[in-house]
Amino acid sequence: MSKKLSPEEGMSDAAPDGASNGRLWFLGSLPPPLNGQSNYNIAMLAYLSRIATTAVLPLGTTFAGKLWRSIANAATLLLRARAGDTVYVSVPGQSGTWLLLPAIGALRLRGLAPWLHHHSYRSINLWPQQGIRMLVAVAGRNQRHVLLSPGMRDRFAALYLQRARRQPRGQAIALSNAFLFGLGGQAHRRPDRAPTLGHASVLTRAKGVFYLLDLFKRLLVDLPEARLIIAGPTSDPQLLEAIEAAVARNPASIDYRGMVTGAAKEMFYRDIDLFVLPTTLIDEAEPLVMLEAYASGVDVVATDTGCIADRIIARDRLLTMDLDTDSALILRRLTAMSTDWEHARAAHLAHLEGINTEAQKEAKSFTTLLLDPARDVTTT
């Protein structure tokens, strides 16, 4: 249903049954590389392709590729976009926002308002970001913004939309990642194993992996039988060296599995009792790994970063980045689960079901507005 377009290519005007009569332009990064946003974009593109005729305008990967796509996408939209089309933009992080401006300017010249989907908390954490300010200024009066939680929506709107001149209220909506990634599994009996922590991500310093290793070392003082499983790739040689050194020192306690997908990822979540996410990443918003953990009935402890506090089952699971305090928190959670492990797993599945139910309501509103651009956007 979707295809990538060059400025020279056209596309069919036919749309699926019940879809908008116009094109739905999809601007966003797709793998490679694989990361949280590109992973989400794959799922969102598949969803949008079921409800409208989509045309994909990728953003490029290398700097030269991104610069070329910035110009090519603007030219394509200027020449091909028309009244009645819908435009969905997965806003790139960091300097990528500036390269998006030509395409957004082209949309304004064509009289079209984009749906701008923000996957990063950077614009809020580092307010004011001039790239986002320019994006808002160039996008025009009827621009729409999609944020990952009500709290993120309200903060973004207060910082960037309500301060913009001649911008109407009600341009931002909330749409959780659970809309596409929130399906749960089933609770099962606990295997006979030692209490096991788990962490999975694209492993970086900002994801807190060094802190995780120190935290586990501290936990072993009070719980010598504890185990830690780490999953995910890393491009940081020093971080990889630290992980391998920790495994060498504690081969019976620490298991590094590298990149896990499919059945290996399912096994990772089945093998752990508690997911630990000590992230300090400035872009962190609504981590998909949290939803994946809850989908497997796994409890989560994480830092109060981005939308995490909006999604965590209770605030007493928030990490402080103090080794003694966080080690005590983990020990409490492991102890609590050991007394009624199956009930705890069921509670986490129920928590995700609640998140997913609300996300489906948000998705229904989003889809209705996306396919009917004449409707007013509301923040409720």
XYZ file of C-alpha atoms in Angstrom:
380
model
C 0.000 0.000 0.000
C 2.923 2.349 0.594
C 5.890 3.223 -1.541
C 8.922 5.487 -1.442
C 8.822 8.397 -3.849
C 11.476 10.391 -5.593
C 10.637 13.889 -6.851
C 10.196 12.431 -10.339
C 7.734 9.693 -9.369
C 3.969 9.864 -9.209
C 1.486 7.574 -7.507
C -2.019 6.193 -7.841
C -4.959 8.307 -6.693
C -6.916 5.267 -5.526
C -7.552 4.970 -1.784
C -8.674 2.026 0.346
C -12.339 1.692 1.279
C -13.323 4.152 3.991
C -10.076 6.107 3.715
C -9.467 9.723 2.866
C -9.700 10.518 -0.863
C -6.298 12.217 -0.795
C -2.799 10.916 -0.355
C -1.300 10.406 3.066
C 2.311 11.509 2.928
C 4.611 9.811 5.453
C 7.844 11.633 6.290
C 10.041 9.753 8.722
C 13.180 7.726 9.317
C 13.015 3.986 8.699
C 15.636 1.320 9.466
C 18.524 1.145 9.112
C 19.572 2.078 11.684
C 17.146 0.342 14.034
C 16.259 2.395 17.094
C 13.158 3.150 19.120
C 11.824 5.757 16.700
C 12.542 3.889 13.474
C 11.042 0.762 15.030
C 7.899 2.725 15.884
C 7.814 4.264 12.390
C 7.648 0.803 10.813
C 4.580 -0.031 12.877
C 2.945 3.364 12.300
C 3.517 3.170 8.554
C 1.929 -0.285 8.468
C -1.079 1.062 10.377
C -1.482 4.162 8.195
C -1.179 2.057 5.043
C -4.288 0.154 6.130
C -6.399 3.304 6.352
C -5.092 5.457 3.495
C -2.988 5.422 0.362
C 0.454 6.315 1.660
C 3.526 7.768 -0.013
C 6.784 7.461 1.925
C 9.377 10.215 1.925
C 12.388 8.945 3.919
C 14.699 11.340 5.736
C 18.014 9.707 4.856
C 20.700 8.139 7.057
C 24.079 9.733 6.311
C 24.533 13.503 6.491
C 24.733 13.747 2.707
C 21.651 11.551 2.404
C 19.717 13.639 4.909
C 20.675 16.850 3.107
C 19.570 15.408 -0.238
C 16.282 14.134 1.185
C 15.645 17.536 2.770
C 15.729 19.150 -0.672
C 14.108 16.251 -2.544
C 11.221 15.893 -0.110
C 10.468 19.610 -0.274
C 10.471 19.478 -4.078
C 8.229 16.408 -4.140
C 5.672 17.987 -1.819
C 5.768 21.297 -3.641
C 5.142 19.598 -6.985
C 2.909 16.680 -5.974
C 0.969 17.566 -2.821
C -2.525 18.899 -3.312
C -5.625 19.964 -1.431
C -7.184 17.060 0.450
C -3.844 15.347 1.136
C -2.806 14.490 4.694
C 0.766 14.736 5.930
C 2.214 12.730 8.830
C 5.722 13.649 9.996
C 7.760 11.642 12.485
C 9.872 14.520 13.787
C 13.581 13.595 13.856
C 15.744 14.406 16.831
C 18.517 16.924 17.267
C 19.727 18.663 14.064
C 17.315 16.668 11.929
C 14.601 19.193 12.775
C 16.390 21.905 10.814
C 16.613 19.671 7.746
C 12.858 19.124 7.968
C 12.081 22.824 7.544
C 12.165 22.929 3.699
C 9.517 20.182 3.509
C 7.343 21.927 6.094
C 7.727 25.195 4.189
C 6.632 23.432 0.999
C 3.523 22.164 2.771
C 2.646 25.671 3.883
C 2.980 26.937 0.317
C 0.623 24.159 -0.775
C -1.875 25.100 1.944
C -1.414 21.856 3.901
C -0.979 21.455 7.653
C 1.267 18.649 8.921
C 0.697 16.210 11.746
C 4.002 16.403 13.646
C 4.652 13.343 15.829
C 7.250 13.938 18.554
C 9.067 10.879 19.931
C 11.685 12.724 21.965
C 11.558 14.715 25.213
C 14.590 16.733 24.119
C 12.536 19.735 23.048
C 11.014 19.902 26.536
C 14.119 19.035 28.552
C 16.255 21.548 26.630
C 13.639 24.237 26.105
C 13.819 26.514 24.230
C 15.021 24.653 21.139
C 15.287 26.984 18.189
C 14.729 24.178 15.705
C 11.323 23.372 17.209
C 10.451 27.061 17.421
C 11.230 27.410 13.724
C 9.227 24.281 12.968
C 6.187 25.772 14.702
C 6.680 29.121 12.977
C 7.018 27.599 9.492
C 4.245 24.990 9.827
C 1.470 27.558 9.857
C -1.800 28.128 11.615
C -3.386 24.670 11.391
C -0.424 22.478 12.336
C -1.122 19.506 14.607
C 1.243 17.892 17.118
C 1.168 14.370 18.538
C 2.857 13.725 21.908
C 3.244 10.456 23.794
C 1.324 11.192 26.997
C -1.056 13.843 28.343
C 1.750 15.251 30.494
C 4.116 15.489 27.523
C 1.349 17.042 25.422
C 0.569 19.713 27.983
C 4.205 20.613 28.605
C 5.015 20.828 24.893
C 1.932 22.937 24.157
C 2.695 25.341 27.007
C 6.292 25.790 25.867
C 5.904 26.020 22.098
C 2.305 26.423 20.950
C 0.717 28.848 23.375
C 3.680 31.172 22.965
C 3.375 31.303 19.189
C 1.557 34.301 17.753
C -1.669 33.697 15.878
C -1.643 30.026 16.811
C -5.060 28.681 17.886
C -5.456 26.559 20.985
C -5.973 22.846 20.695
C -3.193 21.860 18.327
C -1.773 18.974 20.359
C -3.101 15.530 21.204
C -1.733 12.582 23.179
C -1.123 9.173 21.596
C 0.695 6.493 23.577
C 3.115 4.059 21.952
C 0.882 1.386 23.488
C -1.520 2.096 20.632
C 0.738 -0.127 18.510
C 2.879 -1.959 21.067
C 0.554 -2.643 23.989
C -0.657 -6.216 23.569
C -0.126 -8.330 26.669
C 0.614 -11.993 27.267
C -0.302 -14.369 30.052
C 0.976 -14.866 33.572
C 2.647 -18.195 34.180
C 4.248 -20.111 37.006
C 7.655 -18.928 38.105
C 10.534 -21.185 37.092
C 12.873 -22.418 39.788
C 15.654 -19.842 39.448
C 17.514 -17.135 41.335
C 15.987 -13.616 41.507
C 16.850 -12.117 38.139
C 17.101 -8.526 36.927
C 16.998 -7.613 33.264
C 17.879 -4.688 31.031
C 17.416 -4.374 27.260
C 18.116 -1.374 25.051
C 20.494 -0.001 22.488
C 23.173 0.017 25.170
C 24.703 3.434 25.831
C 26.021 5.405 28.775
C 22.878 7.548 28.747
C 20.771 4.400 29.127
C 22.511 3.960 32.477
C 24.386 0.736 31.739
C 27.477 1.717 33.750
C 25.196 2.609 36.656
C 23.335 -0.678 36.208
C 26.582 -2.634 36.634
C 27.443 -0.681 39.793
C 23.904 -1.113 41.087
C 23.987 -4.861 40.577
C 27.356 -5.044 42.343
C 25.779 -3.231 45.301
C 22.731 -5.531 45.256
C 24.956 -8.610 45.498
C 26.026 -7.481 48.971
C 22.471 -8.069 50.247
C 21.366 -10.710 47.724
C 24.390 -12.786 46.638
C 22.258 -15.212 44.619
C 20.841 -12.465 42.359
C 21.385 -12.596 38.592
C 21.457 -9.956 35.858
C 20.681 -10.420 32.153
C 21.656 -7.636 29.744
C 20.454 -7.570 26.140
C 21.075 -5.228 23.249
C 23.800 -4.003 20.916
C 26.345 -1.300 21.709
C 28.712 0.766 19.589
C 30.645 2.005 22.645
C 33.883 -0.025 22.956
C 34.458 1.019 26.568
C 30.938 0.070 27.546
C 31.242 -3.304 25.832
C 34.565 -3.847 27.602
C 32.949 -3.016 30.968
C 30.092 -5.466 30.339
C 32.443 -8.248 29.280
C 34.685 -7.584 32.284
C 31.670 -7.790 34.616
C 30.649 -11.088 33.026
C 34.202 -12.422 33.412
C 34.215 -11.500 37.117
C 30.745 -12.932 37.742
C 30.059 -15.577 35.079
C 27.404 -17.252 37.211
C 25.624 -13.969 37.970
C 25.744 -11.837 34.795
C 24.599 -12.925 31.340
C 25.134 -10.675 28.305
C 23.028 -11.836 25.352
C 23.702 -9.111 22.800
C 20.969 -8.237 20.320
C 17.745 -10.178 20.912
C 14.755 -10.354 18.582
C 11.770 -12.618 18.090
C 11.863 -15.765 20.200
C 15.131 -14.670 21.854
C 13.472 -11.469 23.059
C 10.473 -13.392 24.395
C 12.847 -15.688 26.247
C 14.680 -12.683 27.702
C 11.487 -11.397 29.321
C 10.490 -14.868 30.529
C 13.898 -15.224 32.172
C 13.702 -12.071 34.328
C 11.725 -10.965 37.373
C 12.378 -7.224 37.283
C 13.244 -4.887 34.401
C 15.682 -2.122 35.375
C 15.881 1.057 33.268
C 18.232 3.647 34.841
C 18.090 5.921 31.793
C 19.196 9.546 31.819
C 18.858 9.922 28.044
C 17.808 13.480 27.219
C 15.554 12.179 24.406
C 13.872 9.469 26.505
C 10.094 9.737 26.267
C 7.961 6.558 26.396
C 10.375 3.604 26.141
C 8.991 0.666 24.187
C 10.942 -1.707 26.440
C 8.708 -0.695 29.368
C 5.633 -1.736 27.429
C 7.320 -4.947 26.326
C 8.199 -5.755 29.936
C 4.639 -5.170 31.137
C 3.364 -7.213 28.194
C 5.308 -10.139 29.648
C 4.048 -9.481 33.170
C 7.441 -8.149 34.295
C 7.678 -5.395 36.904
C 9.680 -2.273 35.987
C 11.851 0.115 37.986
C 13.063 3.169 36.089
C 14.173 6.757 36.423
C 11.678 9.621 36.387
C 12.561 10.630 32.838
C 10.279 11.701 29.990
C 6.897 9.941 30.136
C 8.110 7.136 32.413
C 6.256 8.411 35.485
C 3.069 8.506 33.371
C 3.458 4.837 32.471
C 5.051 3.139 35.481
C 2.696 1.062 37.619
C 3.452 3.089 40.786
C 5.778 5.929 41.705
C 7.467 3.782 44.338
C 9.191 2.037 41.381
C 11.102 5.195 40.397
C 14.877 5.046 40.694
C 16.803 7.866 42.378
C 20.279 7.141 40.910
C 21.597 6.614 44.437
C 23.135 3.149 44.736
C 22.022 2.404 48.299
C 18.490 3.725 47.802
C 17.981 1.971 44.464
C 19.487 -1.297 45.693
C 17.034 -1.253 48.603
C 14.161 -0.550 46.180
C 15.108 -3.504 43.983
C 15.465 -5.766 47.001
C 11.961 -4.769 48.159
C 10.463 -5.446 44.742
C 12.143 -8.838 44.427
C 11.041 -9.778 47.942
C 7.456 -8.702 47.290
C 7.283 -10.701 44.075
C 8.745 -13.804 45.684
C 5.732 -14.061 48.013
C 3.122 -13.986 45.217
C 4.882 -14.025 41.877
C 1.908 -15.073 39.737
C -0.349 -12.394 41.249
C 2.343 -9.768 40.582
C 2.659 -10.858 36.944
C -1.109 -10.654 36.505
C -1.115 -7.141 38.028
C 1.475 -5.954 35.521
C -0.516 -7.393 32.626
C -3.610 -5.620 33.944
C -1.640 -2.376 34.208
C -0.648 -2.631 30.567
C -4.232 -3.422 29.600
C -5.283 -0.140 31.208
C -2.593 1.747 29.305
C -3.626 0.032 26.093
C -7.339 0.763 26.598
C -6.620 4.473 26.954
C -4.220 4.349 24.001
C -6.913 2.843 21.776
C -9.232 5.740 22.676
C -6.454 8.168 21.784
C -5.831 6.300 18.526
C -9.512 6.497 17.567
C -9.475 10.258 18.058
C -6.184 10.588 16.186
C -7.402 8.532 13.232
C -10.680 10.444 12.981
C -8.870 13.778 12.935
C -6.161 12.529 10.575
C -8.695 11.455 7.955
C -10.849 14.553 8.391
C -8.469 17.535 8.388
C -11.385 19.986 8.598
C -12.143 18.944 12.168
C -10.823 21.029 15.052
C -8.077 19.422 17.104
C -8.710 19.398 20.846
C -6.333 18.737 23.711
C -8.925 16.717 25.616
